[in-house]
C-alpha positions as semicolon CSV with decimal commas, in nm:
position;residue;x (nm);y (nm);z (nm)
1;X;11,942;6,237;4,107
2;X;12,194;5,962;4,096
3;X;12,448;5,803;3,861
4;X;12,817;5,845;3,876
5;X;13,124;5,607;3,868
6;X;13,487;5,678;3,959
7;X;13,675;5,862;3,685
8;X;13,885;5,645;3,452
9;X;14,229;5,644;3,438
10;X;14,532;5,451;3,303
11;X;14,614;5,374;3,675
12;X;14,273;5,313;3,797
13;X;14,393;5,149;4,121
14;X;14,585;5,439;4,221
15;X;14,303;5,680;4,149
16;X;14,279;5,904;4,432
17;X;13,920;5,962;4,549
18;X;13,977;6,324;4,502
19;X;13,942;6,288;4,144
20;X;13,582;6,240;4,177
21;X;13,331;6,060;3,957
22;X;13,216;6,030;3,598
23;X;12,833;6,105;3,570
24;X;12,651;5,811;3,434
25;X;12,248;5,727;3,392
26;X;12,004;6,020;3,406
27;X;12,261;6,256;3,533
28;X;12,458;6,192;3,230
29;X;12,148;6,196;2,982
30;X;12,053;6,549;3,143
31;X;12,395;6,678;3,067
32;X;12,349;6,577;2,718
33;X;12,015;6,774;2,677
34;X;12,172;7,097;2,788
35;X;12,226;7,368;2,519
36;X;12,572;7,410;2,659
37;X;12,656;7,041;2,574
38;X;12,776;7,034;2,197
39;X;12,965;6,745;2,032
40;X;13,011;6,541;2,335
41;X;13,136;6,832;2,589
42;X;13,019;7,146;2,757
43;X;13,128;7,452;2,563
44;X;13,113;7,819;2,601
45;X;12,905;8,013;2,362
46;X;13,223;8,196;2,219
47;X;13,543;8,022;2,142
48;X;13,750;7,989;2,438
49;X;14,112;7,938;2,464
50;X;14,248;7,782;2,791
51;X;14,608;7,859;2,684
52;X;14,728;8,057;2,399
53;X;14,920;7,844;2,165
54;X;15,276;7,876;2,194
55;X;15,286;7,977;2,552
56;X;15,462;7,699;2,712
57;X;15,833;7,832;2,711
58;X;15,780;8,209;2,772
59;X;15,536;8,096;3,043
60;X;15,823;7,871;3,188
61;X;16,069;8,145;3,173
62;X;15,801;8,380;3,349
63;X;15,775;8,127;3,640
64;X;16,148;8,080;3,681
65;X;16,236;8,435;3,697
66;X;16,375;8,507;4,034
67;X;16,229;8,857;4,088
68;X;15,910;8,720;3,982
69;X;15,919;8,417;4,229
70;X;15,981;8,676;4,525
71;X;15,671;8,883;4,435
72;X;15,455;8,590;4,409
73;X;15,460;8,518;4,758
74;X;15,430;8,721;5,078
75;X;15,743;8,833;5,284
76;X;15,540;8,802;5,608
77;X;15,277;8,697;5,774
78;X;14,926;8,745;5,621
79;X;14,696;8,925;5,870
80;X;14,371;8,711;5,941
81;X;14,080;8,793;6,124
82;X;13,930;8,491;6,336
83;X;13,551;8,547;6,361
84;X;13,429;8,505;6,703
85;X;13,059;8,487;6,844
86;X;13,085;8,874;6,868
87;X;13,095;8,867;6,478
88;X;12,834;8,624;6,397
89;X;12,639;8,609;6,745
90;X;12,376;8,852;6,602
91;X;12,206;8,873;6,263
92;X;12,346;9,165;6,030
93;X;12,165;9,477;6,090
94;X;12,102;9,539;5,736
95;X;11,999;9,170;5,652
96;X;12,319;9,113;5,447
97;X;12,680;9,035;5,572
98;X;12,969;8,891;5,388
99;X;13,289;8,713;5,508
100;X;13,574;8,644;5,287
101;X;13,747;8,348;5,379
102;X;14,009;8,361;5,121
103;X;14,047;8,283;4,741
104;X;13,686;8,248;4,646
105;X;13,533;8,123;4,962
106;X;13,262;8,361;5,092
107;X;13,003;8,294;5,383
108;X;12,720;8,515;5,298
109;X;12,425;8,564;5,544
110;X;12,150;8,693;5,370
111;X;11,773;8,767;5,469
112;X;11,795;8,521;5,768
113;X;11,991;8,232;5,589
114;X;12,363;8,147;5,504
115;X;12,492;8,045;5,201
116;X;12,881;7,918;5,167
117;X;13,025;7,970;4,822
118;X;13,307;7,759;4,683
119;X;13,444;7,642;5,020
120;X;13,812;7,531;5,017
121;X;13,954;7,461;5,377
122;X;14,224;7,214;5,235
123;X;14,595;7,308;5,272
124;X;14,650;7,270;4,901
125;X;14,421;7,312;4,602
126;X;14,536;6,981;4,443
127;X;14,400;6,607;4,452
128;X;14,732;6,525;4,662
129;X;14,824;6,628;5,001
130;X;15,197;6,646;4,930
131;X;15,195;6,862;4,619
132;X;15,038;7,166;4,431
133;X;14,953;7,536;4,527
134;X;14,965;7,571;4,903
135;X;14,775;7,796;5,103
136;X;14,954;8,132;5,178
137;X;14,751;8,187;5,508
138;X;14,557;7,967;5,748
139;X;14,164;7,952;5,723
140;X;14,029;8,216;5,938
141;X;13,793;7,959;6,113
142;X;13,774;7,570;6,140
143;X;13,475;7,414;5,950
144;X;13,322;7,301;6,294
145;X;13,335;7,631;6,426
146;X;13,141;7,796;6,144
147;X;12,769;7,901;6,209
148;X;12,523;7,666;6,076
149;X;12,510;7,680;5,686
150;X;12,199;7,630;5,483
151;X;12,330;7,590;5,144
152;X;12,674;7,537;4,991
153;X;12,706;7,659;4,619
154;X;12,984;7,551;4,403
155;X;13,084;7,723;4,095
156;X;13,297;7,440;3,907
157;X;13,498;7,138;3,958
158;X;13,871;7,275;3,973
159;X;14,041;7,190;4,277
160;X;14,068;7,549;4,409
161;X;13,687;7,574;4,422
162;X;13,580;7,220;4,498
163;X;13,768;7,047;4,774
164;X;13,707;6,681;4,845
165;X;13,783;6,718;5,226
166;X;13,585;7,041;5,296
167;X;13,288;6,873;5,114
168;X;13,304;6,568;5,335
169;X;13,358;6,781;5,652
170;X;13,032;6,996;5,535
171;X;12,809;6,659;5,471
172;X;12,739;6,620;5,837
173;X;12,611;6,965;5,884
174;X;12,286;6,898;5,691
175;X;12,344;7,163;5,427
176;X;12,201;7,167;5,091
177;X;12,419;7,172;4,808
178;X;12,361;7,349;4,479
179;X;12,605;7,294;4,185
180;X;12,623;7,302;3,802
181;X;12,539;6,995;3,593
182;X;12,758;6,700;3,649
183;X;12,922;6,820;3,953
184;X;12,676;6,625;4,184
185;X;12,859;6,298;4,063
186;X;13,151;6,404;4,269
187;X;12,967;6,468;4,567
188;X;12,768;6,184;4,567
189;X;13,090;5,986;4,526
190;X;13,221;6,154;4,818
191;X;12,921;6,071;5,046
192;X;12,669;6,362;4,994
193;X;12,331;6,213;4,998
194;X;12,171;6,246;4,657
195;X;11,846;6,416;4,809
196;X;12,060;6,720;4,949
197;X;12,221;6,767;4,578
198;X;12,045;7,007;4,324
199;X;12,214;7,033;3,983
200;X;12,139;7,330;3,753
201;X;12,203;7,434;3,390
202;X;12,249;7,803;3,311
203;X;11,932;7,997;3,354
204;X;11,751;7,733;3,592
205;X;11,667;7,811;3,945
206;X;11,606;7,645;4,277
207;X;11,449;7,746;4,603
208;X;11,633;7,703;4,931
209;X;11,412;7,839;5,226
210;X;11,340;8,184;5,151
211;X;11,620;8,211;4,901
212;X;11,629;8,168;4,518
213;X;11,947;8,051;4,342
214;X;12,007;8,078;3,989
215;X;12,287;7,913;3,797
216;X;12,406;8,195;3,543
217;X;12,676;8,180;3,245
218;X;13,034;8,206;3,293
219;X;13,315;8,164;3,056
220;X;13,554;7,903;3,166
221;X;13,610;7,527;3,167
222;X;13,621;7,232;3,393
223;X;13,903;6,979;3,473
224;X;13,938;6,721;3,737
225;X;14,147;6,402;3,738
226;X;14,345;6,352;3,408
227;X;14,171;6,645;3,226
228;X;13,957;6,512;2,939
229;X;13,635;6,623;2,798
230;X;13,441;6,921;2,964
231;X;13,238;6,654;3,148
232;X;13,080;6,893;3,395
233;X;12,920;7,262;3,386
234;X;13,065;7,593;3,506
235;X;12,843;7,877;3,646
236;X;12,829;8,212;3,829
237;X;12,560;8,237;4,078
238;X;12,246;8,464;4,163
239;X;12,126;8,436;4,512
240;X;11,807;8,631;4,572
241;X;11,645;8,670;4,904
242;X;11,312;8,877;4,979
243;X;11,534;9,196;5,060
244;X;11,882;9,152;4,908
245;X;12,034;9,011;4,599
246;X;12,406;8,907;4,560
247;X;12,631;8,764;4,273
248;X;12,932;8,531;4,279
249;X;13,127;8,527;3,957
250;X;13,300;8,166;4,014
251;X;13,592;8,180;3,743
252;X;13,535;8,333;3,412
253;X;13,680;8,558;3,148
254;X;13,538;8,880;3,068
255;X;13,245;8,849;2,822
256;X;12,903;9,019;2,708
257;X;12,672;8,824;2,919
258;X;12,724;9,016;3,240
259;X;12,502;9,286;3,113
260;X;12,228;9,038;3,047
261;X;12,289;8,871;3,384
262;X;12,222;9,226;3,545
263;X;11,920;9,301;3,353
264;X;11,737;8,956;3,416
265;X;11,841;8,937;3,790
266;X;11,976;9,245;3,928
267;X;12,033;9,501;4,080
268;X;12,281;9,357;4,329
269;X;12,355;9,468;4,676
270;X;12,701;9,307;4,620
271;X;12,913;9,125;4,366
272;X;13,170;8,886;4,440
273;X;13,409;8,915;4,151
274;X;13,705;8,702;4,041
275;X;14,017;8,955;4,014
276;X;14,308;8,725;4,035
277;X;14,507;8,441;3,854
278;X;14,493;8,620;3,536
279;X;14,779;8,622;3,280
280;X;14,822;8,711;2,898
281;X;14,894;8,338;2,856
282;X;14,483;8,249;2,931
283;X;14,301;8,597;2,864
284;X;13,994;8,430;2,788
285;X;13,931;8,224;3,114
286;X;14,011;8,463;3,390
287;X;13,951;8,831;3,434
288;X;14,206;9,110;3,480
289;X;14,119;9,324;3,805
290;X;14,011;9,598;3,537
291;X;13,770;9,354;3,339
292;X;13,650;9,261;3,681
293;X;13,531;9,615;3,768
294;X;13,401;9,635;3,412
295;X;13,185;9,333;3,476
296;X;13,073;9,482;3,810
297;X;12,944;9,782;3,619
298;X;12,789;9,559;3,348
299;X;12,592;9,387;3,618
300;X;12,462;9,714;3,738
301;X;12,336;9,832;3,404
302;X;12,657;10,014;3,276
303;X;12,749;10,216;3,599
304;X;12,872;10,067;3,912
305;X;12,632;10,016;4,204
306;X;12,638;9,782;4,514
307;X;12,964;9,682;4,659
308;X;13,233;9,485;4,504
309;X;13,430;9,210;4,695
310;X;13,729;9,117;4,496
311;X;13,784;8,724;4,516
312;X;14,024;8,479;4,385
313;X;14,335;8,621;4,505
314;X;14,556;8,615;4,812
315;X;14,528;8,259;4,921
316;X;14,700;8,042;4,642
317;X;14,962;8,103;4,410
318;X;14,811;8,013;4,077
319;X;14,944;8,291;3,809
320;X;15,279;8,492;3,753
321;X;15,153;8,811;3,872
322;X;15,277;8,930;4,237
323;X;15,042;8,807;4,487
324;X;14,900;9,142;4,593
325;X;14,889;9,314;4,266
326;X;14,508;9,195;4,185
327;X;14,368;9,375;4,487
328;X;14,578;9,706;4,397
329;X;14,475;9,697;4,049
330;X;14,110;9,658;4,181
331;X;14,118;9,944;4,415
332;X;14,294;10,165;4,156
333;X;14,016;10,077;3,899
334;X;13,741;10,122;4,166
335;X;13,848;10,475;4,229
336;X;13,886;10,539;3,851
337;X;13,526;10,409;3,804
338;X;13,355;10,531;4,110
339;X;13,285;10,178;4,220
340;X;13,282;10,085;4,595
341;X;13,514;9,804;4,660
342;X;13,568;9,623;4,996
343;X;13,902;9,472;5,083
344;X;13,882;9,327;5,424
345;X;14,136;9,077;5,557
346;X;14,039;8,718;5,530
347;X;13,781;8,633;5,801
348;X;13,668;8,982;5,865
349;X;13,258;9,000;5,825
350;X;13,109;9,341;5,691
351;X;12,788;9,456;5,579
352;X;12,787;9,584;5,226
353;X;12,519;9,858;5,344
354;X;12,796;10,029;5,552
355;X;13,103;10,182;5,468
356;X;13,314;9,930;5,279
357;X;13,637;9,834;5,448
358;X;13,932;9,958;5,246
359;X;14,234;9,879;5,431
360;X;14,564;9,798;5,237
361;X;14,673;9,516;5,494
362;X;14,843;9,344;5,240
363;X;15,140;9,620;5,177
364;X;15,289;9,525;5,500
365;X;15,380;9,174;5,362
366;X;15,430;9,234;5,009
367;X;15,747;9,341;4,825
368;X;15,661;9,708;4,724
369;X;15,648;9,789;4,342
370;X;15,949;9,968;4,194
371;X;15,759;10,302;4,193
372;X;15,638;10,258;4,547
373;X;15,257;10,207;4,675
374;X;15,024;10,432;4,508
375;X;14,806;10,659;4,751
376;X;14,453;10,613;4,792
377;X;14,184;10,886;4,833
378;X;13,988;10,799;5,142
379;X;14,163;10,487;5,250
380;X;14,062;10,383;5,578
381;X;14,295;10,132;5,793
382;X;14,095;9,879;5,998
383;X;14,176;9,914;6,382
384;X;14,466;9,691;6,482
385;X;14,265;9,489;6,731
386;X;14,009;9,340;6,474
387;X;14,309;9,136;6,318
388;X;14,551;8,880;6,455
389;X;14,869;8,803;6,251
390;X;14,898;8,424;6,168
391;X;15,204;8,266;6,015
392;X;15,208;8,213;5,643
393;X;15,449;8,006;5,465
394;X;15,577;8,130;5,124
395;X;15,450;7,845;4,848
396;X;15,621;7,732;4,555
397;X;15,509;7,923;4,265
398;X;15,269;7,731;4,033
399;X;15,010;7,781;3,750
C-alpha cells in the first residue's frame, strides 16, 4: 500500500526527514475505515489523558529537583553484554530465545525465525541528533552485526520506538516490516519498499514464514513532528509460531483488554511488558511495574504463567522516577505474585524455558534508596565473564 507526503509544519523547508510523512490516498482511506478512527483521529476505547490537567508546574519542580536528577541517571558504567557467535551461532534448544537490546528493543528467535521489536539504535530518541533524551548505555551489537532478521515489528511512532536511521539501516536486510495503520507512510518515506510493509488494525493478522503476527489493542497515543491529531495507530503485538507464543506490549496504560488478549491468543511462553517511564502526571498511558505484572497475569488468565521480560526502562531517561526503580519494583512485584521475571543486562540472550536470569546488575551503578536495597529470595548473579562494562554518560533528564 502506498500513499504518503511529508508532514506539514509551519517551517516546511526546515522539516527534518525524521518527522516522517502523512498518510494519503488508499492508506488514509483505510485508516478512516478503522473502528478506532473516530472524529478524524485514532482514539482509545476509554477516555485517556496524555497529561493530567494542572501538571505542568509540579512536573517542572520534580524535574529540577537536585536529588531527583541524581537518581535519574546511573553513577557508573552500565554493564552491557556484547553477543557473539557463541550466543547466536546455534538455534535455541527450546525453540525460543530473547535478547533485550535496551528500552523496548528485543530480538526474539522463535520457531526458526527472528523478529525484531521496536529497534532503536540511535544515540538519542529525538528527531534531532543534538538534543533530546540520550542513550545511557551503548547498543549491545551494531546493526550490521545482527543475525539475519525476518521481520521488524513496530508498536507505534514515538521516537523511542520508531527511529529513522535504524529503519534505514534495516532496509537493506530484506526484512519484512509489520506496523500499525498509518506507520507505513513513514517507512515508505524513509525508503522501505512498499511491498515489504504490512499495516494492521487491531485484531488483524498477517503471516511471515511460519509465524502469525497479530496487532492487539494498547492504551496509548501517537505523535511525531509537531504533534497534531492522532494520525497513526498504536498497538501491542502477539507473535505465534508452531510451538511458541510471545507478546510485546509496546507502550500502554493498564486496561481491561489484557485479559481478552490472553483469552484469544494465549497462553504465552514469554511476555515483554512496559514497566518504565511511568508517572502520576500521566497515569493513563504508561504502566507502573505493579500494573505491568498485573497485565502479565491477565494475559495468563489471572495467574502469572510464562516469563515476563521487563522493557521500556534503563536506556533513556523519560520520566521523573529513578532510572533503576522500574526493575526493582518489578522484581518485588514478581516475588509477591509468584511471577517469573527475567532481568538480563542489555544484550544477554536467554531462553524463557530455562531458569530466568535474575541478576541485580543495575545496583552497582545506581544510587541506593535511602532504606538500602531490599533482599531477594533466590536472586542469582550472572557470572562476571558473561558481561563487559561499557561507558555510559549521564543524560540530561527529560520527559
